[in-house]
Amino acid sequence: MKILHTADWHVGKVLKGRSRLDEHRAVLRELVTLARREDVDAVVVAGDLFDTSAPTPDAQGLVLPALMALREGGRDVVVLAGNHDNPQLLEVYRPVLGKLGIHVVGGFRRPEAGGTLSFTARSGEPVRLAVLPFLSHRYVIRAAEVLAGTAADHNRDYAGRIGELIGALTAGFAADTVNLVTTHGTLPGGKFGGGEREAQSIFSYYFEAAAFPSTTQYAALGHLHRRQQIPGPCPIWYSGSPLAVDFGEEANAPGALLVTVEPGRPAVVREVAFDAPRALATVRGTLERLEAVAADLVDTETWLRVIVEEKPRPGLADTVREILPGAIDVVLDERFRPTSPVRPAGQGAAGRSPRELFRDYLTASGRHDDNVAALFDRLYDEVTT
């Protein structure tokens, strides 16, 4: 059986005010082409299809046709909610997409209610696939109550609850079936890609690789944007994102995973890098240095974050963008960032005019400019007369 494992699409992502729909369109087209070329039997999308819980019509208009294209030829397609997704929205999709043969799991489900899928792959193998979408601290308690049918102990830790849920979903794994798990979360030792949502990636959201039973032949994970294997009792992989989601991920190699597996044997995994994603890069230097490297960057399809090693002054960002048209994020090197104004002892704002306070701010922050001060005077006159 051959599986295409992908995750963390983040469709709808806006990068410094720039829409990335065209990039996502190209990436999803490459993903569908890969599924067709490799003639995979199943596709697992391990969460974060969308970048926000309220995806735009344009974002939904990319994702849904991509899922239907992946379903072509009778492939089983499994989708679960990540921490960026709206689980209720995915549950709305569930009955409609289910009629088309696409399995969607937005919230926790008991094994017999869709939490553990049982199907026969196109290649003929019987499959057991445990599906656990991302659960916040609040919802992991609700899931435990759904599983047990009684009130849960609120004092148990997150990792323990996730282990209990995975244990229940995988209880039906057998020696003559292909046994798979997919979930969205953080394992200790995983390397962050750079664009993950920090509040839902910290240690209180960790769970252990030991949660996956040794009867599992492959665990397909989402959430960390860097493609990587995690040591554990079975093959455990993050597919990573199919494109660099944000600056900080420029060293990642966007792509997906092709997994070959049969009953009773660990999966064999092949990494596939994508060509379609637009690269992100960080450039640092003075205006003189930026001009020196501009010839190497001006014709590329790379979005740039530029860290400027210059004192702040009006129009600096515009000058940088004239030198490097691909610059979508221009920031000052921390050595040149203004510090909070230091007011002399005993000197307060009382009795001093807004004009005086504004000029003090410009001077103390290293931004003094007579033209800016004059513009402030004109604006102040307009709003006060």
XYZ file of C-alpha atoms in Angstrom, residues 167-371:
205
model
C -4.618 3.844 23.162
C -8.381 3.587 22.728
C -8.264 4.428 19.009
C -5.571 1.808 18.334
C -7.009 -0.996 20.457
C -8.357 -2.745 17.364
C -5.009 -2.986 15.567
C -4.309 -6.534 14.390
C -1.371 -8.463 12.949
C -3.006 -8.889 9.533
C -3.985 -5.225 8.996
C -2.086 -2.098 7.960
C -2.134 -0.135 11.224
C -1.813 3.643 10.928
C -2.198 6.640 13.233
C -2.547 10.276 12.251
C -2.673 13.238 14.622
C -1.680 16.898 14.944
C 0.530 17.908 17.846
C 4.000 18.324 19.319
C 6.411 15.546 20.259
C 9.493 16.256 22.411
C 12.649 16.454 20.332
C 10.846 17.678 17.230
C 12.529 20.573 15.424
C 10.299 23.562 14.853
C 9.968 24.962 11.366
C 9.641 28.573 12.528
C 6.039 29.469 11.707
C 4.122 27.350 14.224
C 1.658 28.957 16.620
C 3.781 29.238 19.764
C 0.983 29.126 22.335
C -0.082 25.674 21.096
C 3.436 24.306 20.651
C 4.890 24.814 24.136
C 5.783 22.027 26.542
C 2.314 21.906 28.104
C 1.054 20.631 24.731
C 3.730 17.951 24.344
C 2.894 14.277 24.339
C 5.272 11.335 24.161
C 6.165 9.145 21.195
C 5.506 6.204 23.510
C 1.791 6.986 23.093
C 1.952 5.165 19.745
C 1.781 1.380 20.277
C 4.418 -0.842 18.698
C 1.669 -2.410 16.565
C 1.559 0.879 14.617
C 3.363 0.653 11.296
C 3.320 4.366 10.570
C 2.332 7.531 12.454
C 1.536 10.513 10.177
C 1.900 13.775 12.092
C 1.160 17.407 11.414
C 1.968 20.663 13.235
C 5.752 21.024 12.985
C 6.553 22.594 9.634
C 9.929 20.910 9.149
C 9.889 17.449 7.565
C 11.500 15.006 10.013
C 11.401 11.616 11.689
C 10.896 11.275 15.445
C 12.412 8.303 17.317
C 9.789 6.004 18.807
C 8.314 2.509 18.930
C 7.227 2.764 15.267
C 8.044 4.976 12.248
C 6.868 8.471 13.272
C 7.132 11.322 10.766
C 6.147 14.946 10.340
C 5.581 15.648 6.648
C 6.297 19.349 7.128
C 4.568 22.112 5.207
C 4.477 22.071 1.387
C 5.718 25.681 1.378
C 7.617 27.977 3.743
C 4.785 29.428 5.819
C 6.711 32.367 7.270
C 10.174 33.872 7.567
C 12.221 31.639 9.811
C 11.316 28.649 7.623
C 13.615 29.630 4.767
C 15.985 26.740 5.535
C 13.168 24.166 5.310
C 12.751 21.924 2.270
C 8.988 22.041 1.536
C 7.446 18.832 0.266
C 5.624 15.674 1.333
C 6.208 12.021 2.192
C 5.547 8.847 0.224
C 4.985 5.850 2.485
C 4.968 2.187 1.442
C 3.573 -0.245 4.015
C 2.160 -3.749 4.340
C 0.761 -5.729 7.289
C 3.316 -6.850 9.854
C 6.195 -4.685 8.596
C 7.353 -1.129 9.418
C 6.677 1.461 6.757
C 9.311 2.559 4.265
C 9.370 6.340 3.845
C 10.607 8.454 0.922
C 10.930 12.225 1.144
C 9.795 14.345 -1.791
C 10.810 17.996 -2.178
C 8.566 20.393 -4.113
C 9.583 22.824 -6.850
C 6.547 25.130 -6.839
C 6.905 27.024 -3.520
C 8.237 30.547 -3.638
C 11.383 30.883 -1.539
C 11.712 33.162 1.478
C 15.045 34.696 2.442
C 16.511 37.156 4.928
C 19.048 39.773 3.790
C 20.993 41.954 6.202
C 23.220 44.994 5.755
C 23.663 48.702 5.181
C 22.126 50.370 2.157
C 25.517 50.134 0.481
C 25.688 46.385 1.032
C 22.073 45.901 -0.072
C 22.866 47.693 -3.312
C 25.876 45.404 -3.784
C 23.774 42.228 -3.546
C 20.712 43.594 -5.347
C 21.779 42.271 -8.740
C 21.674 38.707 -7.386
C 18.193 39.127 -5.923
C 16.235 41.511 -8.109
C 15.246 38.914 -10.729
C 14.479 36.047 -8.357
C 11.050 34.821 -7.251
C 12.058 35.184 -3.606
C 10.164 37.129 -0.942
C 12.694 39.030 1.175
C 12.882 40.073 4.803
C 15.463 42.865 4.977
C 17.214 43.754 8.230
C 18.671 47.221 7.762
C 21.843 48.224 9.573
C 21.163 51.961 9.438
C 19.872 54.609 11.808
C 16.108 55.135 11.414
C 14.998 57.998 9.220
C 11.912 58.889 7.190
C 11.651 57.026 3.903
C 14.232 54.371 4.793
C 11.865 51.454 4.083
C 10.889 52.978 0.722
C 14.557 53.282 -0.213
C 15.125 49.626 0.653
C 12.189 48.553 -1.520
C 13.557 50.588 -4.428
C 16.820 48.656 -4.119
C 15.148 45.287 -3.513
C 11.632 45.137 -5.027
C 11.092 41.690 -3.448
C 11.356 43.136 0.061
C 8.032 42.649 1.824
C 9.320 43.042 5.379
C 11.797 45.781 6.273
C 13.001 45.977 9.877
C 15.821 47.731 11.690
C 18.720 45.774 13.109
C 18.250 45.701 16.875
C 21.445 47.735 17.345
C 19.801 50.656 15.551
C 16.331 50.411 17.031
C 15.310 53.420 19.099
C 15.124 52.989 22.827
C 12.405 54.409 25.011
C 12.964 58.109 25.588
C 14.747 58.862 28.860
C 13.178 61.847 30.530
C 15.402 64.006 32.781
C 14.680 63.654 36.469
C 11.777 65.774 37.579
C 10.686 66.529 34.021
C 7.136 65.428 33.276
C 4.571 65.990 30.579
C 2.576 68.514 32.611
C 2.823 72.027 31.248
C 4.594 70.971 28.039
C 2.907 71.222 24.665
C 2.305 68.266 22.343
C 4.778 69.841 19.902
C 7.503 69.850 22.567
C 6.739 66.283 23.618
C 6.838 65.054 20.024
C 10.190 66.762 19.346
C 11.597 65.252 22.553
C 10.476 61.832 21.361
C 12.106 62.275 17.946
C 15.374 63.367 19.516
C 15.491 60.657 22.190
C 14.657 57.904 19.689
C 17.225 59.045 17.144
C 14.575 60.022 14.607
C 14.824 63.819 14.649
C 13.793 65.331 11.334
C 12.583 68.890 10.812
C 10.193 67.830 8.044
